[in-house]
Amino acid sequence: MYGRKWGLVGIVMAVLMAVVALGLPHAVMADSDSQPTPPPVLPYGVEPQGHLPGMVQGPDGHWLRVAPDGKKHLAMNAATSGGPDDFGYTWETTTYAWIDATDGTDAGLSGWSWGNGTDAITLPFSFKFYEHTYNSLYIAAAGYVAFDLQNWDSQFEIPSQSPPNNLIAPYATPLEIASSGPAGRVYYKSGGTAPNRFFVVEWYQVPDDQTSGNVYTFEVVLYENGDIVFQYQGMQDSGNGHYWCGSAGIEDDMGLSGLANVPFCDGFPAAGTAVRFYRPDPAARVKAFPLYQGQFSQPGETKTFTISVRNTGEVGADVYEIAVNSNWPVTFYQSDGSTPLTDTDNDGAVDTGEITEGATINIVASVAVPADATVGASNTAAITLKSSLDTTKSKTVRVQAAVPAPFVQAFTVWGNPNLYFARPNGQQVVQLAGVGGWRDGSVIVQTPAGFFSAWSSCDENAQGVSVCEIAYKVLDHEGSPLSNVLKLVNHSTSTVNVYDGLPALAVAPNGRVGLVWPSWQSDGNGNTIIKGYFAEVDAQTGHLEVGPVEVTSVSAANEGIGAFHITATADNHFILAWLKNTYSTYVSGEVKYAVFALNGTLVKAPTSLGAGIGLAMGMASRYEALLAYSPDWDSNITLLVLDHNGNVVQSGITIPDTVSAWPNDLLLLPNGRTAIAWSKWDANTQTSTIQVAVLDDSYGVAVGPLAFAHPAAVEGNENAALTTDLDGHIILTWADGWDLQRSLYYALVDSTGNVLTPPSVFWSGDVQSIGTSWGGQSVTTYLTFGDVSYTHWAATWIERLYNSGITSGCGVGQYCPGNPVTRAQMAVFLERGIHGSDYQPSDVAHSSFGDVTDTYWAKNWIEALSNDGITSGCGNGNYCPNDVVTRAQMAVFLLRAEHGADYQPPHVAQSSFGDVADGYWAKDWIEQLAAEGITSGCGNGNYCPNNAVTRAEMAVFLVRTFGLP
């Protein structure tokens, strides 16, 4: 992202990284109580995912552009005209006529430009800018002016909905303003006579820092008629092959409309040139927002969306006709959501009613989801609002609704961690922690007990020091807490800054959750030590069982540790992987990994796999891990398989056409294939897209790659995460890139590559309010039973049994697949299979079996099974309700339940199973069960007649016997 999220974590990163570790100049804040807290920068060595080729992010979080060989001069921006934008502004090169402002007023700015702006400065005339008129403005040290108080960020797209907005930027870039002049300072002055007055702001011989040698002199001139001129006197390129990324242009108060004469990080203006932005003539216009909205829905539900409509024209009141293109019915209401909109101007079309010039109203669009909609069903309603004064002027917004597959998404909203529980029959959002401090990097995994979520929690401790700690919480299957918010390491007594961030986690079959995270720690002497840690936590109680154990450490000034990844194998081993990054002209990395066994035993010490940037990891099989990384920006993604002890099993596998791609996530699918997602820069759209491919057993591309991008994600599609369901769907979620951070997106793909739900918005908040993990672990399965993984051999059978209403499991969110089935439980299973899921047996006053008391929980079910002739008990007038059912006994029970109490199987002379003798009492029943395809035995030609039937096996038997869907 170009800018950075706000919050107290900003104190940690700005102080710890910029001041302590690097000694960079600090920002000078404008004198205003409303200025926000400084934002966080990216931890050193952590790289975002999609960007222009040659873009590098420095350790302070700012972006620079590097020439291919690191030495050449960089190209000037060659564009000569542009527009119109939605409002009608255009621009073109114009005659250069410099206006010296150094003899005017010094703006009073000094120091590093981030967070650095003036108080309001009165304009000598009323200035029209888009649909508003202003009498004052603010000057940002970073090369722009704005018409309201901003965060004074120094790098951003134009236009962009993320702040700063409502701005005019001759060249917005990180700058360092001198403490005294005349050189290196910012000046302003006014001149001319009405109606041809002007106001000019000049950045005079201002460097982008004290070491690069790049020095700029440029200015912006506001004219009384609303035109704007940018002039560039000196844009000195030192020839060192890099410069801080910048942008130039204008944008409105919401960032919805604007023009860039210099797109972000795409060259910079040539010296001795000028451009003029022309204010359009008065006309009818309309602005509608948000441009995109979306929600998950359930069949038969009605979803409502509020749309704001503003008359931005300058020719009086207007009525806007409403047209809709939608496969699902859409109805429009006034802002109260209940009063239908009508045709107020009698032209045959529903409209907004009259909106006065400059006014904004809200309307409500109500979308009806069909009652027969199933998972994957979705709809995008395109709603067009057209001016009645000028029918060529219109604006279209889109609202989306989709029936989701089940999954759980972890994300933060304004620094508060949340979980979004998505199911086709309903959704809910659970907040994990109270308001206060700042949290980020939220991750989630489904466990046998429910769910386990972790995040980085930042605040000021009792010592007055800013710290970040890894916090976590355990929840049950429905999202109710099983623990309070707990912390892996408590930094409440630390006297130095500590940043524990970017956690990753995985759950092992034994119910342990393994966590890994990097920690940035000040040594108190101006140096930063970066360490990586591993810990094990009980997934049900949240109790810390192992660690934290230090895995790796770096302390060199130009080294960092990238985000960790972790996966668990079937024998409870945790495989860890990370990047050791080196920062110079470019960021280069080294892929490293380690393996821990149960209770923190180190199986494989940290080992290098060679050069790499970008990293993702997932399961290759029950006992293997699959790593994906790019050796460098000019190479394809490379795949490598490790076994449970860390031995390299396969290597040298590459995915074609993935140069400049950033691996996001890997997912082992129920069919044994692997899905992989990566971010890649799209030169045509000048933004990043998500690509997904399905790999075959040899890791060749079997499906795809499929490209996913949402038009609302104007600053890129990032932070892709994958999960699945028992139908083998690929569930893909992602977030806005860079600075926007407003929406979460979703797509659904089947295992053959058919896109069932195209890119859709499912959650939106304010701009810059939403955060997700970079490491691909922000989403997890939402299986019906947490103790039945989607890779479990009987998972689909158990799910079918549940969907048929035969079982609700053995507890909240659990099925207990390995538990043996008792004769009492079998009575319930069989009776529901015979009579249907809604069946309830009649109440019987007294049990007919001596060992079944009248208050026994399954008494009525046992009596019903007896009355149906399926059983006469276990002998001597007893039923033996707590005895386990053997596979031989089950053959008899199932066939009688299927064919009736009097059924006798045909005699078979010889058994087809090696462990069933020809004289065995249940031989014919077992043979008939096999003949009907209900069983194929227990393996190796055997039936295992005396083995107890597990609940997993019972699911298969029942589904096959009763033909359950």
mmCIF file with all atom_site columns, N, CA, C and O in Angstrom, residues 2 157 159-162 255 291-292 685-688 710-717 736-738 740 745:
data_model
loop_
_atom_site.group_PDB
_atom_site.id
_atom_site.type_symbol
_atom_site.label_atom_id
_atom_site.label_alt_id
_atom_site.label_comp_id
_atom_site.label_asym_id
_atom_site.label_entity_id
_atom_site.label_seq_id
_atom_site.pdbx_PDB_ins_code
_atom_site.Cartn_x
_atom_site.Cartn_y
_atom_site.Cartn_z
_atom_site.occupancy
_atom_site.B_iso_or_equiv
_atom_site.pdbx_formal_charge
_atom_site.auth_seq_id
_atom_site.auth_comp_id
_atom_site.auth_asym_id
_atom_site.auth_atom_id
_atom_site.pdbx_PDB_model_num
ATOM 1   N N  . TYR A 1 2   ? 0.428   2.319   -0.619  1.00 0.00 ? 2   TYR A N  1
ATOM 2   C CA . TYR A 1 2   ? 1.241   3.525   -0.704  1.00 0.00 ? 2   TYR A CA 1
ATOM 3   C C  . TYR A 1 2   ? 1.211   4.256   0.618   1.00 0.00 ? 2   TYR A C  1
ATOM 4   O O  . TYR A 1 2   ? 2.215   4.640   1.166   1.00 0.00 ? 2   TYR A O  1
ATOM 5   N N  . GLU A 1 157 ? -2.220  7.345   -5.154  1.00 0.00 ? 157 GLU A N  1
ATOM 6   C CA . GLU A 1 157 ? -2.802  7.363   -6.489  1.00 0.00 ? 157 GLU A CA 1
ATOM 7   C C  . GLU A 1 157 ? -3.662  8.604   -6.661  1.00 0.00 ? 157 GLU A C  1
ATOM 8   O O  . GLU A 1 157 ? -4.201  9.142   -5.686  1.00 0.00 ? 157 GLU A O  1
ATOM 9   N N  . PRO A 1 159 ? -6.916  9.582   -9.373  1.00 0.00 ? 159 PRO A N  1
ATOM 10  C CA . PRO A 1 159 ? -7.719  9.758   -8.161  1.00 0.00 ? 159 PRO A CA 1
ATOM 11  C C  . PRO A 1 159 ? -7.728  8.490   -7.326  1.00 0.00 ? 159 PRO A C  1
ATOM 12  O O  . PRO A 1 159 ? -7.469  7.400   -7.827  1.00 0.00 ? 159 PRO A O  1
ATOM 13  N N  . SER A 1 160 ? -8.070  8.639   -6.053  1.00 0.00 ? 160 SER A N  1
ATOM 14  C CA . SER A 1 160 ? -8.189  7.512   -5.144  1.00 0.00 ? 160 SER A CA 1
ATOM 15  C C  . SER A 1 160 ? -9.167  7.878   -4.048  1.00 0.00 ? 160 SER A C  1
ATOM 16  O O  . SER A 1 160 ? -9.137  8.995   -3.528  1.00 0.00 ? 160 SER A O  1
ATOM 17  N N  . GLN A 1 161 ? -10.003 6.906   -3.671  1.00 0.00 ? 161 GLN A N  1
ATOM 18  C CA . GLN A 1 161 ? -10.955 7.163   -2.595  1.00 0.00 ? 161 GLN A CA 1
ATOM 19  C C  . GLN A 1 161 ? -10.281 7.237   -1.229  1.00 0.00 ? 161 GLN A C  1
ATOM 20  O O  . GLN A 1 161 ? -10.867 7.724   -0.274  1.00 0.00 ? 161 GLN A O  1
ATOM 21  N N  . SER A 1 162 ? -9.060  6.735   -1.134  1.00 0.00 ? 162 SER A N  1
ATOM 22  C CA . SER A 1 162 ? -8.348  6.807   0.134   1.00 0.00 ? 162 SER A CA 1
ATOM 23  C C  . SER A 1 162 ? -7.767  8.199   0.318   1.00 0.00 ? 162 SER A C  1
ATOM 24  O O  . SER A 1 162 ? -7.406  8.875   -0.638  1.00 0.00 ? 162 SER A O  1
ATOM 25  N N  . GLY A 1 255 ? -12.631 11.389  -4.009  1.00 0.00 ? 255 GLY A N  1
ATOM 26  C CA . GLY A 1 255 ? -11.699 10.578  -4.781  1.00 0.00 ? 255 GLY A CA 1
ATOM 27  C C  . GLY A 1 255 ? -12.372 9.759   -5.855  1.00 0.00 ? 255 GLY A C  1
ATOM 28  O O  . GLY A 1 255 ? -11.774 8.833   -6.410  1.00 0.00 ? 255 GLY A O  1
ATOM 29  N N  . LEU A 1 291 ? -19.979 3.396   -5.602  1.00 0.00 ? 291 LEU A N  1
ATOM 30  C CA . LEU A 1 291 ? -20.098 2.840   -6.951  1.00 0.00 ? 291 LEU A CA 1
ATOM 31  C C  . LEU A 1 291 ? -20.377 1.345   -6.907  1.00 0.00 ? 291 LEU A C  1
ATOM 32  O O  . LEU A 1 291 ? -21.026 0.811   -7.811  1.00 0.00 ? 291 LEU A O  1
ATOM 33  N N  . TYR A 1 292 ? -19.873 0.678   -5.876  1.00 0.00 ? 292 TYR A N  1
ATOM 34  C CA . TYR A 1 292 ? -20.077 -0.774  -5.749  1.00 0.00 ? 292 TYR A CA 1
ATOM 35  C C  . TYR A 1 292 ? -20.422 -1.105  -4.305  1.00 0.00 ? 292 TYR A C  1
ATOM 36  O O  . TYR A 1 292 ? -19.803 -0.601  -3.379  1.00 0.00 ? 292 TYR A O  1
ATOM 37  N N  . THR A 1 685 ? -4.142  -2.764  -17.162 1.00 0.00 ? 685 THR A N  1
ATOM 38  C CA . THR A 1 685 ? -5.016  -2.032  -16.237 1.00 0.00 ? 685 THR A CA 1
ATOM 39  C C  . THR A 1 685 ? -4.226  -1.236  -15.207 1.00 0.00 ? 685 THR A C  1
ATOM 40  O O  . THR A 1 685 ? -4.806  -0.475  -14.437 1.00 0.00 ? 685 THR A O  1
ATOM 41  N N  . GLN A 1 686 ? -2.907  -1.409  -15.203 1.00 0.00 ? 686 GLN A N  1
ATOM 42  C CA . GLN A 1 686 ? -2.040  -0.730  -14.245 1.00 0.00 ? 686 GLN A CA 1
ATOM 43  C C  . GLN A 1 686 ? -2.465  -1.000  -12.800 1.00 0.00 ? 686 GLN A C  1
ATOM 44  O O  . GLN A 1 686 ? -2.488  -0.113  -11.957 1.00 0.00 ? 686 GLN A O  1
ATOM 45  N N  . THR A 1 687 ? -2.797  -2.235  -12.555 1.00 0.00 ? 687 THR A N  1
ATOM 46  C CA . THR A 1 687 ? -3.140  -2.642  -11.190 1.00 0.00 ? 687 THR A CA 1
ATOM 47  C C  . THR A 1 687 ? -2.850  -4.122  -11.043 1.00 0.00 ? 687 THR A C  1
ATOM 48  O O  . THR A 1 687 ? -2.544  -4.819  -12.019 1.00 0.00 ? 687 THR A O  1
ATOM 49  N N  . SER A 1 688 ? -2.928  -4.625  -9.822  1.00 0.00 ? 688 SER A N  1
ATOM 50  C CA . SER A 1 688 ? -2.650  -6.031  -9.570  1.00 0.00 ? 688 SER A CA 1
ATOM 51  C C  . SER A 1 688 ? -3.933  -6.843  -9.613  1.00 0.00 ? 688 SER A C  1
ATOM 52  O O  . SER A 1 688 ? -5.004  -6.378  -9.218  1.00 0.00 ? 688 SER A O  1
ATOM 53  N N  . HIS A 1 710 ? -11.804 -7.140  -9.154  1.00 0.00 ? 710 HIS A N  1
ATOM 54  C CA . HIS A 1 710 ? -13.093 -6.473  -9.010  1.00 0.00 ? 710 HIS A CA 1
ATOM 55  C C  . HIS A 1 710 ? -12.932 -5.011  -9.386  1.00 0.00 ? 710 HIS A C  1
ATOM 56  O O  . HIS A 1 710 ? -11.956 -4.370  -8.969  1.00 0.00 ? 710 HIS A O  1
ATOM 57  N N  . PRO A 1 711 ? -13.846 -4.456  -10.178 1.00 0.00 ? 711 PRO A N  1
ATOM 58  C CA . PRO A 1 711 ? -13.688 -3.055  -10.591 1.00 0.00 ? 711 PRO A CA 1
ATOM 59  C C  . PRO A 1 711 ? -13.692 -2.072  -9.436  1.00 0.00 ? 711 PRO A C  1
ATOM 60  O O  . PRO A 1 711 ? -13.217 -0.948  -9.586  1.00 0.00 ? 711 PRO A O  1
ATOM 61  N N  . ALA A 1 712 ? -14.218 -2.476  -8.258  1.00 0.00 ? 712 ALA A N  1
ATOM 62  C CA . ALA A 1 712 ? -14.169 -1.585  -7.104  1.00 0.00 ? 712 ALA A CA 1
ATOM 63  C C  . ALA A 1 712 ? -12.768 -1.499  -6.515  1.00 0.00 ? 712 ALA A C  1
ATOM 64  O O  . ALA A 1 712 ? -12.438 -0.528  -5.830  1.00 0.00 ? 712 ALA A O  1
ATOM 65  N N  . ALA A 1 713 ? -11.945 -2.492  -6.792  1.00 0.00 ? 713 ALA A N  1
ATOM 66  C CA . ALA A 1 713 ? -10.587 -2.529  -6.244  1.00 0.00 ? 713 ALA A CA 1
ATOM 67  C C  . ALA A 1 713 ? -9.661  -1.732  -7.155  1.00 0.00 ? 713 ALA A C  1
ATOM 68  O O  . ALA A 1 713 ? -8.762  -2.283  -7.804  1.00 0.00 ? 713 ALA A O  1
ATOM 69  N N  . VAL A 1 714 ? -9.872  -0.439  -7.197  1.00 0.00 ? 714 VAL A N  1
ATOM 70  C CA . VAL A 1 714 ? -9.162  0.415   -8.151  1.00 0.00 ? 714 VAL A CA 1
ATOM 71  C C  . VAL A 1 714 ? -7.684  0.543   -7.819  1.00 0.00 ? 714 VAL A C  1
ATOM 72  O O  . VAL A 1 714 ? -6.890  0.966   -8.667  1.00 0.00 ? 714 VAL A O  1
ATOM 73  N N  . GLU A 1 715 ? -7.283  0.201   -6.601  1.00 0.00 ? 715 GLU A N  1
ATOM 74  C CA . GLU A 1 715 ? -5.881  0.277   -6.232  1.00 0.00 ? 715 GLU A CA 1
ATOM 75  C C  . GLU A 1 715 ? -5.249  -1.104  -6.122  1.00 0.00 ? 715 GLU A C  1
ATOM 76  O O  . GLU A 1 715 ? -4.207  -1.279  -5.493  1.00 0.00 ? 715 GLU A O  1
ATOM 77  N N  . GLY A 1 716 ? -5.883  -2.080  -6.755  1.00 0.00 ? 716 GLY A N  1
ATOM 78  C CA . GLY A 1 716 ? -5.307  -3.406  -6.795  1.00 0.00 ? 716 GLY A CA 1
ATOM 79  C C  . GLY A 1 716 ? -6.108  -4.424  -6.019  1.00 0.00 ? 716 GLY A C  1
ATOM 80  O O  . GLY A 1 716 ? -6.885  -4.101  -5.125  1.00 0.00 ? 716 GLY A O  1
ATOM 81  N N  . ASN A 1 717 ? -5.906  -5.676  -6.385  1.00 0.00 ? 717 ASN A N  1
ATOM 82  C CA . ASN A 1 717 ? -6.535  -6.820  -5.734  1.00 0.00 ? 717 ASN A CA 1
ATOM 83  C C  . ASN A 1 717 ? -5.432  -7.591  -5.017  1.00 0.00 ? 717 ASN A C  1
ATOM 84  O O  . ASN A 1 717 ? -4.522  -8.120  -5.649  1.00 0.00 ? 717 ASN A O  1
ATOM 85  N N  . ASP A 1 736 ? -8.922  -4.992  -0.985  1.00 0.00 ? 736 ASP A N  1
ATOM 86  C CA . ASP A 1 736 ? -8.374  -3.888  -1.752  1.00 0.00 ? 736 ASP A CA 1
ATOM 87  C C  . ASP A 1 736 ? -6.872  -3.795  -1.542  1.00 0.00 ? 736 ASP A C  1
ATOM 88  O O  . ASP A 1 736 ? -6.365  -4.039  -0.448  1.00 0.00 ? 736 ASP A O  1
ATOM 89  N N  . GLY A 1 737 ? -6.176  -3.399  -2.589  1.00 0.00 ? 737 GLY A N  1
ATOM 90  C CA . GLY A 1 737 ? -4.750  -3.192  -2.468  1.00 0.00 ? 737 GLY A CA 1
ATOM 91  C C  . GLY A 1 737 ? -4.401  -1.786  -2.045  1.00 0.00 ? 737 GLY A C  1
ATOM 92  O O  . GLY A 1 737 ? -5.258  -0.904  -1.913  1.00 0.00 ? 737 GLY A O  1
ATOM 93  N N  . TRP A 1 738 ? -3.131  -1.608  -1.801  1.00 0.00 ? 738 TRP A N  1
ATOM 94  C CA . TRP A 1 738 ? -2.546  -0.309  -1.489  1.00 0.00 ? 738 TRP A CA 1
ATOM 95  C C  . TRP A 1 738 ? -3.260  0.402   -0.340  1.00 0.00 ? 738 TRP A C  1
ATOM 96  O O  . TRP A 1 738 ? -3.326  -0.092  0.763   1.00 0.00 ? 738 TRP A O  1
ATOM 97  N N  . LEU A 1 740 ? -6.595  1.754   -0.334  1.00 0.00 ? 740 LEU A N  1
ATOM 98  C CA . LEU A 1 740 ? -8.056  1.852   -0.302  1.00 0.00 ? 740 LEU A CA 1
ATOM 99  C C  . LEU A 1 740 ? -8.634  1.102   0.897   1.00 0.00 ? 740 LEU A C  1
ATOM 100 O O  . LEU A 1 740 ? -9.398  1.663   1.687   1.00 0.00 ? 740 LEU A O  1
ATOM 101 N N  . TYR A 1 745 ? -13.635 -9.126  -0.928  1.00 0.00 ? 745 TYR A N  1
ATOM 102 C CA . TYR A 1 745 ? -14.183 -9.699  -2.150  1.00 0.00 ? 745 TYR A CA 1
ATOM 103 C C  . TYR A 1 745 ? -14.176 -11.223 -2.075  1.00 0.00 ? 745 TYR A C  1
ATOM 104 O O  . TYR A 1 745 ? -13.395 -11.826 -1.330  1.00 0.00 ? 745 TYR A O  1
#
